[in-house]
Every structure is written in C-alpha cells, then in structure tokens.
CSV table of C-alpha atoms and ligand atoms in Angstrom, one decimal:
chain,number,residue,atom,x,y,z
A,1,MET,CA,0.0,0.0,0.0
A,2,SER,CA,1.3,3.5,-0.9
A,3,LEU,CA,0.8,6.7,0.8
A,4,ILE,CA,-0.1,9.4,-1.8
A,5,VAL,CA,-0.3,13.1,-1.4
A,6,GLN,CA,-2.4,14.9,-4.1
A,7,LYS,CA,-3.0,18.5,-4.5
A,8,TYR,CA,-6.0,20.0,-6.4
A,9,GLY,CA,-5.6,23.6,-7.5
A,10,GLY,CA,-8.4,26.3,-7.7
A,11,SER,CA,-9.6,25.6,-11.2
A,12,SER,CA,-9.7,21.9,-10.5
A,13,VAL,CA,-12.2,22.5,-7.6
A,14,GLY,CA,-13.9,25.6,-9.2
A,15,THR,CA,-17.4,24.3,-9.5
A,16,PRO,CA,-19.5,21.8,-7.8
A,17,ASP,CA,-19.1,19.4,-10.8
A,18,ARG,CA,-15.4,19.7,-10.6
A,19,ILE,CA,-15.4,19.1,-6.9
A,20,LEU,CA,-17.2,15.8,-7.7
A,21,ASN,CA,-14.7,15.1,-10.3
A,22,VAL,CA,-12.0,15.4,-7.8
A,23,ALA,CA,-13.8,13.4,-5.2
A,24,ARG,CA,-14.1,10.5,-7.8
A,25,ARG,CA,-10.3,10.9,-8.4
A,26,ILE,CA,-9.5,10.8,-4.9
A,27,LEU,CA,-11.6,7.7,-4.3
A,28,GLN,CA,-10.2,6.0,-7.3
A,29,ALA,CA,-6.7,6.4,-6.0
A,30,GLN,CA,-7.8,5.1,-2.6
A,31,ARG,CA,-9.6,2.1,-4.3
A,32,THR,CA,-6.5,1.0,-6.1
A,33,GLY,CA,-5.0,0.3,-2.7
A,34,ASN,CA,-3.5,3.5,-1.4
A,35,GLN,CA,-3.8,5.8,1.6
A,36,VAL,CA,-4.6,9.3,0.3
A,37,VAL,CA,-4.1,12.6,1.7
A,38,ALA,CA,-5.6,15.4,-0.6
A,39,VAL,CA,-4.7,19.1,-0.3
A,40,VAL,CA,-7.2,21.5,-1.9
A,41,SER,CA,-7.2,25.1,-2.8
A,42,ALA,CA,-10.0,27.6,-2.6
A,43,MET,CA,-12.4,27.5,-5.6
A,44,SER,CA,-11.0,29.5,-8.4
A,45,GLY,CA,-11.6,33.2,-7.9
A,46,VAL,CA,-12.5,33.0,-4.3
A,47,THR,CA,-9.2,34.1,-2.9
A,48,ASP,CA,-9.1,37.1,-5.3
A,49,ASN,CA,-12.7,37.9,-4.3
A,50,LEU,CA,-11.8,37.9,-0.6
A,51,ILE,CA,-8.9,40.3,-1.2
A,52,LYS,CA,-11.3,42.6,-3.1
A,53,LEU,CA,-13.9,42.5,-0.3
A,54,ALA,CA,-11.2,43.4,2.4
A,55,GLY,CA,-10.3,46.4,0.3
A,56,GLN,CA,-13.8,47.5,0.2
A,57,VAL,CA,-14.0,47.7,4.0
A,58,ALA,CA,-10.6,49.0,4.7
A,59,PRO,CA,-7.8,50.7,2.6
A,60,GLN,CA,-5.1,48.7,4.3
A,61,PRO,CA,-6.7,45.7,5.9
A,62,THR,CA,-4.9,44.4,9.0
A,63,GLU,CA,-2.9,41.4,8.0
A,64,ARG,CA,-3.9,39.2,11.0
A,65,GLU,CA,-7.7,39.6,9.9
A,66,MET,CA,-6.6,39.2,6.2
A,67,ASP,CA,-5.4,35.8,7.0
A,68,VAL,CA,-8.5,34.9,9.0
A,69,LEU,CA,-10.4,35.8,6.0
A,70,LEU,CA,-8.3,34.3,3.2
A,71,ALA,CA,-8.2,30.9,5.1
A,72,THR,CA,-12.1,30.6,4.7
A,73,GLY,CA,-11.5,29.9,1.0
A,74,GLU,CA,-9.7,26.7,1.5
A,75,GLN,CA,-12.0,25.8,4.4
A,76,THR,CA,-15.0,25.9,2.2
A,77,THR,CA,-13.3,23.5,-0.4
A,78,ILE,CA,-12.2,21.0,2.3
A,79,ALA,CA,-15.7,20.7,3.6
A,80,LEU,CA,-17.3,20.4,0.2
A,81,THR,CA,-14.8,17.8,-1.1
A,82,ALA,CA,-15.1,15.6,2.0
A,83,MET,CA,-18.9,15.8,1.6
A,84,ALA,CA,-18.7,14.8,-2.1
A,85,ILE,CA,-16.5,11.8,-1.2
A,86,ASN,CA,-18.9,10.8,1.7
A,87,GLY,CA,-21.7,11.3,-0.8
A,88,LEU,CA,-20.3,9.0,-3.2
A,89,GLY,CA,-19.9,6.1,-0.6
A,90,GLY,CA,-16.4,6.9,0.6
A,91,ARG,CA,-15.0,7.9,3.8
A,92,ALA,CA,-13.3,11.4,4.1
A,93,VAL,CA,-12.6,13.8,6.8
A,94,SER,CA,-11.6,17.5,6.3
A,95,LEU,CA,-8.9,19.2,8.3
A,96,THR,CA,-7.9,22.8,8.4
A,97,GLY,CA,-4.2,23.7,8.3
A,98,ALA,CA,-4.1,24.0,12.1
A,99,GLN,CA,-6.0,20.7,12.6
A,100,ALA,CA,-3.6,19.0,10.3
A,101,GLY,CA,-0.7,20.0,12.5
A,102,ILE,CA,0.9,22.6,10.1
A,103,VAL,CA,2.8,25.1,12.4
A,104,THR,CA,4.2,28.4,10.9
A,105,ASP,CA,6.0,31.4,11.9
A,106,GLY,CA,3.9,34.3,12.7
A,107,VAL,CA,4.4,36.3,9.5
A,108,HIS,CA,0.9,37.0,8.3
A,109,THR,CA,0.0,36.5,4.6
A,110,LYS,CA,3.5,35.0,3.8
A,111,ALA,CA,4.1,32.8,6.7
A,112,LYS,CA,6.9,30.0,6.4
A,113,ILE,CA,6.1,26.5,7.7
A,114,ALA,CA,8.1,25.8,10.9
A,115,ASN,CA,7.1,22.2,11.4
A,116,ILE,CA,4.3,19.7,10.9
A,117,THR,CA,2.9,17.3,13.4
A,118,PRO,CA,0.8,15.0,11.3
A,119,ARG,CA,-0.6,12.9,14.2
A,120,ARG,CA,-4.2,13.6,13.4
A,121,ILE,CA,-3.6,12.8,9.7
A,122,HIS,CA,-2.2,9.5,10.6
A,123,THR,CA,-5.0,8.6,13.0
A,124,PHE,CA,-7.6,9.2,10.2
A,125,LEU,CA,-5.5,7.3,7.7
A,126,ASP,CA,-5.2,4.4,10.1
A,127,ALA,CA,-9.0,4.4,10.4
A,128,ARG,CA,-9.1,4.1,6.6
A,129,SER,CA,-10.3,7.5,6.0
A,130,ILE,CA,-9.4,9.8,3.2
A,131,VAL,CA,-7.9,13.1,4.6
A,132,ILE,CA,-8.7,16.3,3.0
A,133,VAL,CA,-6.4,19.2,4.1
A,134,ALA,CA,-6.9,22.9,3.6
A,135,GLY,CA,-4.0,24.2,1.5
A,136,PHE,CA,-2.3,27.6,2.0
A,137,GLN,CA,-2.7,27.9,5.7
A,138,GLY,CA,-1.4,27.0,9.1
A,139,GLU,CA,-1.4,28.2,12.6
A,140,SER,CA,1.5,30.0,14.3
A,141,LEU,CA,2.9,29.0,17.7
A,142,GLU,CA,0.8,31.7,19.2
A,143,GLY,CA,-2.3,30.2,17.8
A,144,GLN,CA,-2.9,32.7,15.2
A,145,ILE,CA,-4.4,31.6,11.7
A,146,THR,CA,-1.7,32.2,9.0
A,147,THR,CA,-1.4,31.9,5.2
A,148,LEU,CA,1.5,30.9,3.1
A,149,GLY,CA,1.5,33.4,0.1
A,150,ARG,CA,-0.4,33.2,-3.1
A,151,GLY,CA,-0.1,29.7,-4.7
A,152,GLY,CA,0.7,28.4,-1.3
A,153,SER,CA,-1.4,25.2,-1.5
A,154,ASP,CA,1.5,23.8,-3.5
A,155,LEU,CA,3.8,24.3,-0.5
A,156,THR,CA,1.3,22.7,1.7
A,157,ALA,CA,1.2,19.6,-0.4
A,158,ILE,CA,5.0,19.3,-0.7
A,159,ALA,CA,5.6,20.0,2.9
A,160,LEU,CA,3.0,17.3,3.9
A,161,ALA,CA,4.6,14.9,1.5
A,162,ALA,CA,7.9,15.4,3.2
A,163,ALA,CA,6.4,15.2,6.8
A,164,ILE,CA,4.5,12.1,6.3
A,165,LYS,CA,7.1,10.4,3.9
A,166,ALA,CA,4.6,10.0,1.2
A,167,ASP,CA,5.5,7.5,-1.6
A,168,LEU,CA,4.1,9.8,-4.2
A,169,CYS,CA,3.2,13.6,-4.4
A,170,GLN,CA,1.0,14.7,-7.3
A,171,ILE,CA,0.2,18.3,-8.1
A,172,PHE,CA,-3.2,18.2,-10.1
A,173,THR,CA,-3.9,21.4,-12.1
A,174,ASP,CA,-5.6,22.6,-15.2
A,175,VAL,CA,-2.6,21.8,-17.6
A,176,ASP,CA,-1.1,18.4,-18.4
A,177,GLY,CA,2.3,19.4,-16.8
A,178,VAL,CA,5.0,21.9,-16.9
A,179,TYR,CA,5.3,23.4,-20.5
A,180,THR,CA,8.3,25.0,-22.2
A,181,CYS,CA,6.3,28.1,-21.8
A,182,ASP,CA,2.9,29.1,-20.4
A,183,PRO,CA,0.7,27.5,-23.1
A,184,ARG,CA,-1.6,30.5,-22.8
A,185,ILE,CA,1.3,32.6,-24.3
A,186,VAL,CA,3.0,30.1,-26.7
A,187,ARG,CA,0.5,28.0,-28.3
A,188,ASN,CA,3.2,25.7,-29.7
A,189,ALA,CA,4.7,25.0,-26.2
A,190,ARG,CA,5.7,21.4,-25.3
A,191,LYS,CA,5.2,19.4,-22.3
A,192,ILE,CA,8.3,18.7,-20.5
A,193,PRO,CA,8.5,15.1,-19.3
A,194,GLU,CA,11.2,15.7,-16.6
A,195,ILE,CA,12.6,18.9,-15.1
A,196,SER,CA,15.3,19.5,-12.4
A,197,TYR,CA,14.5,21.4,-9.2
A,198,ASP,CA,16.8,24.2,-10.3
A,199,GLU,CA,15.1,24.8,-13.5
A,200,MET,CA,11.6,24.7,-12.0
A,201,LEU,CA,12.6,27.0,-9.3
A,202,GLU,CA,14.0,29.4,-11.8
A,203,MET,CA,11.0,29.1,-14.1
A,204,ALA,CA,8.6,29.6,-11.1
A,205,SER,CA,10.5,32.6,-9.8
A,206,LEU,CA,10.6,34.1,-13.2
A,207,GLY,CA,6.9,34.1,-13.8
A,208,SER,CA,5.8,30.5,-14.6
A,209,LYS,CA,3.4,30.3,-11.8
A,210,VAL,CA,2.2,26.7,-12.5
A,211,MET,CA,4.2,26.0,-9.3
A,212,GLN,CA,4.7,28.4,-6.2
A,213,ALA,CA,8.5,29.1,-6.2
A,214,ARG,CA,8.7,28.6,-2.3
A,215,SER,CA,7.2,25.1,-2.8
A,216,VAL,CA,9.9,24.1,-5.3
A,217,GLU,CA,12.6,25.4,-3.0
A,218,PHE,CA,11.1,23.2,-0.1
A,219,ALA,CA,10.9,20.2,-2.5
A,220,LYS,CA,14.5,20.7,-3.3
A,221,LYS,CA,15.7,20.9,0.2
A,222,PHE,CA,13.7,17.8,1.4
A,223,ARG,CA,14.1,16.0,-1.9
A,224,VAL,CA,10.4,15.5,-2.5
A,225,ILE,CA,9.9,14.3,-6.2
A,226,PHE,CA,6.6,15.5,-7.4
A,227,GLU,CA,4.6,15.3,-10.6
A,228,VAL,CA,2.6,18.1,-12.1
A,229,ARG,CA,-0.5,16.8,-13.9
A,230,SER,CA,-4.0,17.5,-15.0
A,231,SER,CA,-7.1,16.9,-13.0
A,232,PHE,CA,-9.1,16.7,-16.3
A,233,ASN,CA,-7.3,13.7,-17.9
A,234,ASP,CA,-5.0,10.8,-17.3
A,235,GLN,CA,-2.1,11.9,-19.3
A,236,PRO,CA,1.3,11.5,-17.6
A,237,GLY,CA,2.5,14.9,-16.5
A,238,THR,CA,6.0,16.4,-15.5
A,239,LEU,CA,8.2,14.9,-13.1
A,240,VAL,CA,10.2,17.4,-11.0
A,241,LYS,CA,13.3,16.0,-9.4
A,242,GLU,CA,17.0,16.2,-8.9
A,243,GLU,CA,19.2,16.8,-12.0
A,244,THR,CA,20.3,13.7,-13.8
A,245,ALA,CA,23.2,13.4,-16.2
A,246,GLY,CA,21.2,13.7,-19.4
A,247,MET,CA,19.4,16.9,-18.4
A,248,GLU,CA,22.4,19.1,-19.3
A,249,LYS,CA,22.2,18.2,-22.9
A,250,VAL,CA,19.2,20.4,-23.4
A,251,VAL,CA,20.3,24.1,-23.6
A,252,ILE,CA,17.0,25.8,-22.9
A,253,ARG,CA,14.4,24.0,-20.9
A,254,GLY,CA,11.8,26.8,-20.9
A,255,VAL,CA,10.8,30.3,-21.5
A,256,SER,CA,9.2,32.4,-18.6
A,257,VAL,CA,7.3,35.7,-18.8
A,258,ASP,CA,6.7,38.0,-15.8
A,259,ARG,CA,4.4,40.9,-16.3
A,260,LYS,CA,3.7,43.8,-13.9
A,261,GLN,CA,7.3,45.0,-13.5
A,262,ALA,CA,8.3,48.4,-13.0
A,263,LYS,CA,11.5,50.3,-13.5
A,264,VAL,CA,12.8,53.1,-11.4
A,265,THR,CA,15.8,55.3,-12.4
A,266,ILE,CA,17.6,57.7,-10.1
A,267,SER,CA,19.6,60.3,-12.2
A,268,HIS,CA,22.7,62.0,-11.5
A,269,VAL,CA,23.6,60.1,-8.4
A,270,PRO,CA,27.0,61.1,-6.9
A,271,ASP,CA,29.6,58.5,-7.9
A,272,LYS,CA,31.0,57.9,-4.4
A,273,PRO,CA,31.5,54.8,-2.3
A,274,GLY,CA,28.6,54.0,0.0
A,275,ILE,CA,25.9,55.7,-1.9
A,276,ALA,CA,24.4,52.5,-3.5
A,277,SER,CA,24.5,51.0,-0.1
A,278,ARG,CA,22.5,54.1,1.3
A,279,ILE,CA,19.8,53.8,-1.6
A,280,PHE,CA,19.2,50.2,-1.4
A,281,SER,CA,19.1,49.9,2.5
A,282,GLU,CA,16.5,52.8,2.5
A,283,ILE,CA,14.6,50.9,-0.1
A,284,ALA,CA,14.8,47.7,1.9
A,285,ALA,CA,13.7,49.6,4.8
A,286,ILE,CA,10.3,50.4,3.2
A,287,ASN,CA,10.0,46.7,2.4
A,288,VAL,CA,10.3,46.9,-1.3
A,289,ASN,CA,12.0,44.1,-3.1
A,290,VAL,CA,14.5,45.0,-5.7
A,291,ASP,CA,15.0,42.7,-8.6
A,292,MET,CA,17.7,43.9,-11.3
A,293,ILE,CA,19.9,46.8,-10.8
A,294,VAL,CA,22.0,48.6,-13.3
A,295,GLN,CA,24.4,51.4,-12.7
A,296,ASN,CA,25.6,53.5,-15.8
A,297,VAL,CA,29.1,54.5,-16.6
A,298,SER,CA,30.0,57.6,-14.5
A,299,ALA,CA,30.1,61.0,-16.3
A,300,SER,CA,31.5,64.0,-14.6
A,301,GLY,CA,31.2,62.6,-11.1
A,302,THR,CA,27.6,61.3,-11.4
A,303,THR,CA,25.8,58.3,-12.5
A,304,ASP,CA,22.2,57.0,-13.1
A,305,ILE,CA,21.1,54.0,-11.3
A,306,SER,CA,18.1,52.0,-12.4
A,307,PHE,CA,16.3,49.0,-10.5
A,308,THR,CA,13.2,46.9,-11.3
A,309,THR,CA,10.6,45.9,-8.7
A,310,LEU,CA,7.0,45.0,-9.0
A,311,ALA,CA,4.6,47.5,-10.3
A,312,ASP,CA,2.4,47.1,-7.1
A,313,GLU,CA,5.4,48.7,-5.3
A,314,LEU,CA,5.2,51.9,-7.3
A,315,PRO,CA,3.0,53.8,-5.0
A,316,LYS,CA,5.3,53.0,-2.0
A,317,ILE,CA,8.3,54.1,-4.2
A,318,GLU,CA,6.7,57.3,-5.2
A,319,LYS,CA,5.9,58.1,-1.7
A,320,HIS,CA,9.3,57.3,-0.2
A,321,LEU,CA,11.9,57.7,-2.8
A,322,GLY,CA,11.9,61.6,-2.9
A,323,PRO,CA,13.5,62.2,0.4
A,324,ILE,CA,16.1,59.6,-0.2
A,325,VAL,CA,17.1,61.0,-3.6
A,326,GLU,CA,17.3,64.4,-2.0
A,327,GLU,CA,19.5,63.2,0.9
A,328,ILE,CA,22.2,61.6,-1.2
A,329,GLY,CA,22.2,64.6,-3.6
A,330,ALA,CA,20.9,63.0,-6.9
A,331,LYS,CA,18.9,65.0,-9.3
A,332,GLY,CA,15.6,63.2,-9.3
A,333,PHE,CA,14.0,59.9,-10.1
A,334,SER,CA,11.5,58.6,-12.6
A,335,ALA,CA,9.3,55.4,-12.1
A,336,GLN,CA,7.6,53.6,-14.9
A,337,GLY,CA,5.3,50.5,-15.1
A,338,GLY,CA,4.4,48.7,-18.4
A,339,ILE,CA,7.6,46.6,-18.6
A,340,ALA,CA,7.9,42.9,-18.3
A,341,LYS,CA,10.7,40.4,-17.8
A,342,LEU,CA,11.3,37.6,-20.4
A,343,SER,CA,13.6,34.9,-19.4
A,344,VAL,CA,15.2,31.7,-20.8
A,345,VAL,CA,16.1,28.8,-18.4
A,346,GLY,CA,18.2,25.7,-18.7
A,347,ILE,CA,20.9,23.9,-16.9
A,348,GLY,CA,22.5,23.2,-20.3
A,349,MET,CA,23.7,26.9,-20.4
A,350,ARG,CA,26.3,25.9,-18.0
A,351,SER,CA,28.0,24.1,-20.6
A,352,HIS,CA,26.9,25.8,-23.9
A,353,SER,CA,28.1,29.2,-24.9
A,354,GLY,CA,26.5,31.9,-27.1
A,355,VAL,CA,22.9,31.6,-25.5
A,356,ALA,CA,22.7,35.3,-24.5
A,357,ALA,CA,24.0,36.4,-27.9
A,358,LYS,CA,21.4,34.2,-29.7
A,359,MET,CA,18.5,35.5,-27.4
A,360,PHE,CA,19.6,39.1,-28.1
A,361,GLU,CA,19.8,38.5,-31.8
A,362,LEU,CA,16.3,37.0,-32.0
A,363,LEU,CA,14.8,40.0,-30.2
A,364,GLY,CA,16.9,42.5,-32.1
A,365,LYS,CA,15.6,41.0,-35.5
A,366,ALA,CA,12.1,41.5,-34.2
A,367,ASP,CA,13.0,45.1,-33.4
A,368,ILE,CA,12.1,44.4,-29.6
A,369,ASN,CA,14.2,46.7,-27.4
A,370,ILE,CA,16.0,45.2,-24.5
A,371,GLN,CA,16.0,47.7,-21.6
A,372,MET,CA,17.9,45.7,-19.0
A,373,ILE,CA,19.6,42.3,-18.8
A,374,SER,CA,20.6,39.9,-15.9
A,375,THR,CA,22.0,36.4,-16.1
A,376,SER,CA,22.9,33.7,-13.7
A,377,GLU,CA,24.3,30.4,-14.4
A,378,ILE,CA,21.2,28.8,-15.6
A,379,LYS,CA,19.0,31.8,-16.8
A,380,ILE,CA,19.1,35.0,-18.9
A,381,SER,CA,16.4,37.7,-18.2
A,382,VAL,CA,15.7,40.8,-20.2
A,383,ILE,CA,13.2,43.6,-19.5
A,384,VAL,CA,11.2,44.5,-22.5
A,385,ASP,CA,8.0,46.6,-23.1
A,386,GLU,CA,5.0,44.7,-21.7
A,387,ALA,CA,3.1,45.2,-24.8
A,388,ARG,CA,5.7,43.1,-26.8
A,389,VAL,CA,6.7,40.5,-24.2
A,390,ASP,CA,4.3,37.7,-25.6
A,391,GLU,CA,5.6,38.2,-29.0
A,392,GLY,CA,9.0,38.2,-27.7
A,393,ALA,CA,8.4,34.9,-25.9
A,394,ASN,CA,7.1,33.3,-29.0
A,395,ILE,CA,10.1,34.4,-31.0
A,396,VAL,CA,12.6,33.2,-28.4
A,397,HIS,CA,10.7,30.0,-27.9
A,398,ALA,CA,10.8,29.2,-31.6
A,399,GLY,CA,14.3,30.4,-32.1
A,400,PHE,CA,15.7,28.0,-29.5
A,401,GLY,CA,13.9,25.1,-31.2
A,402,LEU,CA,11.3,24.6,-28.4
A,403,ASN,CA,8.1,24.8,-30.6
A,404,VAL,CA,6.2,21.4,-31.1
B,1,ADP,P1,-3.8,25.8,-9.8
B,1,ADP,O1,-5.1,26.5,-9.5
B,1,ADP,O2,-4.0,24.4,-10.1
B,1,ADP,O3,-2.9,26.0,-8.7
B,1,ADP,P2,-2.3,27.8,-11.4
B,1,ADP,O4,-3.3,28.6,-12.2
B,1,ADP,O5,-1.7,28.2,-10.2
B,1,ADP,O6,-3.2,26.5,-11.2
B,1,ADP,O7,-1.3,27.1,-12.5
B,1,ADP,C1,-1.7,26.5,-13.6
B,1,ADP,C2,-1.5,27.7,-14.6
B,1,ADP,O8,-0.1,28.0,-14.8
B,1,ADP,C3,-1.8,27.1,-16.2
B,1,ADP,O9,-3.2,27.4,-16.4
B,1,ADP,C4,-1.0,28.0,-17.0
B,1,ADP,O10,-1.5,29.1,-17.6
B,1,ADP,C5,0.1,28.6,-16.1
B,1,ADP,N1,1.5,28.4,-16.4
B,1,ADP,C6,2.4,29.3,-16.4
B,1,ADP,N2,3.8,28.9,-16.8
B,1,ADP,C7,3.4,27.6,-17.2
B,1,ADP,C8,4.3,26.6,-17.9
B,1,ADP,N3,5.5,26.8,-18.1
B,1,ADP,N4,3.7,25.3,-17.9
B,1,ADP,C9,2.4,25.1,-17.7
B,1,ADP,N5,1.6,25.9,-17.3
B,1,ADP,C10,2.0,27.3,-17.0
B,2,LIG,N1,-6.0,30.0,-2.7
B,2,LIG,C1,-4.6,30.5,-2.6
B,2,LIG,C2,-4.4,31.4,-3.9
B,2,LIG,O1,-5.3,31.7,-4.7
B,2,LIG,C3,-3.7,29.5,-2.6
B,2,LIG,C4,-3.6,28.6,-3.7
B,2,LIG,O2,-4.5,28.5,-4.5
B,2,LIG,O3,-2.7,27.7,-3.9
B,2,LIG,O4,-3.3,31.9,-4.0
B,3,MG,MG1,-1.3,27.6,-8.2
C-alpha cells in the first residue's frame, strides 16, 4: 500500500461538478489500494474576491484579519470535497491547516512552515479515512491563523508529503504538466517530461506560476519528487526531481514571462563609495523587493542607477523615494510601469556558450528593445516593453527550437 499526497488547485475545484470530479479521482486512488491525503485550494476566483472584499471595508486591511479571511476559501473547499466523497460512498474527513498540525511562523500573509505534526492525519488514515487538508494555511505557535503566500497550497502539499514521507506527491492542475512556456502565451509550447528542481525553481521565480516558487525550494531541500499533471485527464505529467546526467544536454528547458514589473531610475547620483548601499538599504527599509539593478558609466562624477521591482510597489516608491534622492544629492527619479521580464532557463547553459547572444539577436531582429539584462548560471532575463513580451516569448521559444 502506498501513501499518496495529491493537490488540487483552484480551477480543479472551481465548480460543484469539478469538486465531484476530484472526489471521484481521490476515491479511485484509494480504491486501487492507497492511503490518500488530498490538499485542496480555494475554488478559483475565491481568494481574489476575498482580497477585493477586504479592500472594500478598509484601505489597508490588517494582516492578521486578512489571514482569518483568506483561510475561509480553502476551508470551504475541504468541507465540500469531503462531503462529495462521503456522498459517493467513501469515507473522508476534512482538516484545516491547524488541525492537520501545520505550524508556521507568525508572518501574516506570507508565513513559513516551521514544522508539521501529522498525528491527526495518521490517526484518520489508520482508520481508513481519506484526509482532505486545507492548502495555503497553518497556525502560528501563538495560535494565530496564518497563510503561506499566493499559490501556497503547492507548499502545503509538498511539505505534507515530506512530513508524512509519502511515496508519491501529485500536483493536479488545469494543464497537463509543466510546459516549455505558459501554453496561454505560446501555443506551440511542449510538455516537459522531466525537469530539475533548479530549472523549475528558476521558471517559477521568473513568472511561470504553474508552481509556487517557495514550494519548489522546499521540495529541493527535502528531496520531494513530485509530478505536475492535469485533473481533467489521465495523461502523464511532468516529473520534478534532482538533476540527472542527461538533463544538461538540453540548452534551454523553458521560457518564462513575468508581467507587472516596474523600472525606477535615479538620475545624477554622486559616484561615491557608500551611495548604492544608502539607496538600497533605505529601499529595503520600506519593504520593497528589488530585482535587477543597473548602474551606468560615470560621467562628470555622477551616474544613473536603475532598478526593477513589482509594479504594485510603485505607490510606495513614489511616496518614499523623494527624500532619499534628495538626501544623497541626486537630481531626481522617474518610475515607470508597463514593462515585463522575459527569461530563458536551462541547466544546459552551464556547458553551452552563445545563449545570450542568440537571445539578443532573436529579439533584435524582431525590433524588440532590451531595456535591462541580468544573467545567472542557468538563466538569462531581459526587460522589455510589456506590450511586446508575448511576441518576444514566441520568437525566443521558436528560435531555441522549443516549438512542437
Ligand atoms: P492551480 O489553480 O491548479 O494552482 P495555477 O493557475 O496556479 O493552477 O497554475 C496553472 C497555470 O499555470 C496554467 O493554467 C498556465 O496558464 C500557467 N503556467 C504558467 N507557466 C506555465 C508553464 N511553463 N507550464 C504550464 N503552465 C504554466
Ligand atoms: N487560494 C490561494 C491562492 O489563490 C492558494 C492557492 O491556490 O494555492 O493563492
Ligand atoms: Mg497554483
């Protein structure tokens, strides 16, 4: 008998019919001789609606109450899924994150899992029950309800799989697996049969939100092999696992797009030691995450510094950057949204040269201007106009031979 953790995302449980479909799948997994723990997300759109509702009663909702509110989305789904299974003649019990023993730190809306005590889960499994666990939530040591950041049900599933030493961890979603690019952007994208943790982590962090990036980090750390597959068919999906020898032969595994980026440029910054540190420690102090940073060549003792961040951060930047700019003696700053990040990812880049040159050439030929560049061992990212990023993704995808 195997112990299986399955996770069903928002669109897989988006309607009563779909919940029934999930209930049948879970039952099927149990009837073929397995113990099943299923993690479910809020029904699609529910979390977004709850966030909207909160915004209608308070301009900046308190984070503790936000978590109490958001956790209700998953709580609805666990009850409905367990009811559906029971209605079909099976035996299931629903558990909230806290009931499932998921203990987190106290950082509301982006809590980290500290540990899991799956005692109750085992008790129910031993009694031949299916256990349905609410994704995306836990409880802090102080007894507060917490949530794990958007897409956090993936993390719940992977952390639970590690904690109960599951034989199999399956992430069911609305696509057949991880593709060479989001199939909504590149129609000719291909399903990837196997991908390394590092590539999946880069792709997720660079905008391929098929998996939550933190969940992939967790899987890598605890060596949880998992499969991403569809809840709407029985096609084999994508296996995410440790790198194997053959994987490096493929130069580019995938292309990622991250919209809603913003670029901030501080002009005529005095070119002196310690200034960059001053700027970025002030920005860190207002809790703005910075992504790429570019500093121009110095001209007559001053330089321009540009950085990118999420477009959502623009109001904060506009509110706080002025005094910092003045203090360091720079001339001024400009902040602009409407840009996006386009990236290619692959561990094969480590042993193949000319990847950046080829990407730039492909974009250049299409007259797509590159505003910023950043690279690491296994990725190259460029900032382009948001209006042209999908076109750029298709061109780069085809140019690297990834099309079906
Ligand atoms: P769930 O609700 O199941 O968690 P998500 O919406 O979070 O599902 O993730 C699935 C979506 O991820 C797909 O519908 C797809 O549009 C998007 N996606 C982005 N990048 C990729 C990729 N490289 N491969 C597959 N899907 C991707
Ligand atoms: N419901 C949460 C969200 O929409 C968590 C998840 O779906 O994984 O972000
Ligand atoms: Mg998701």
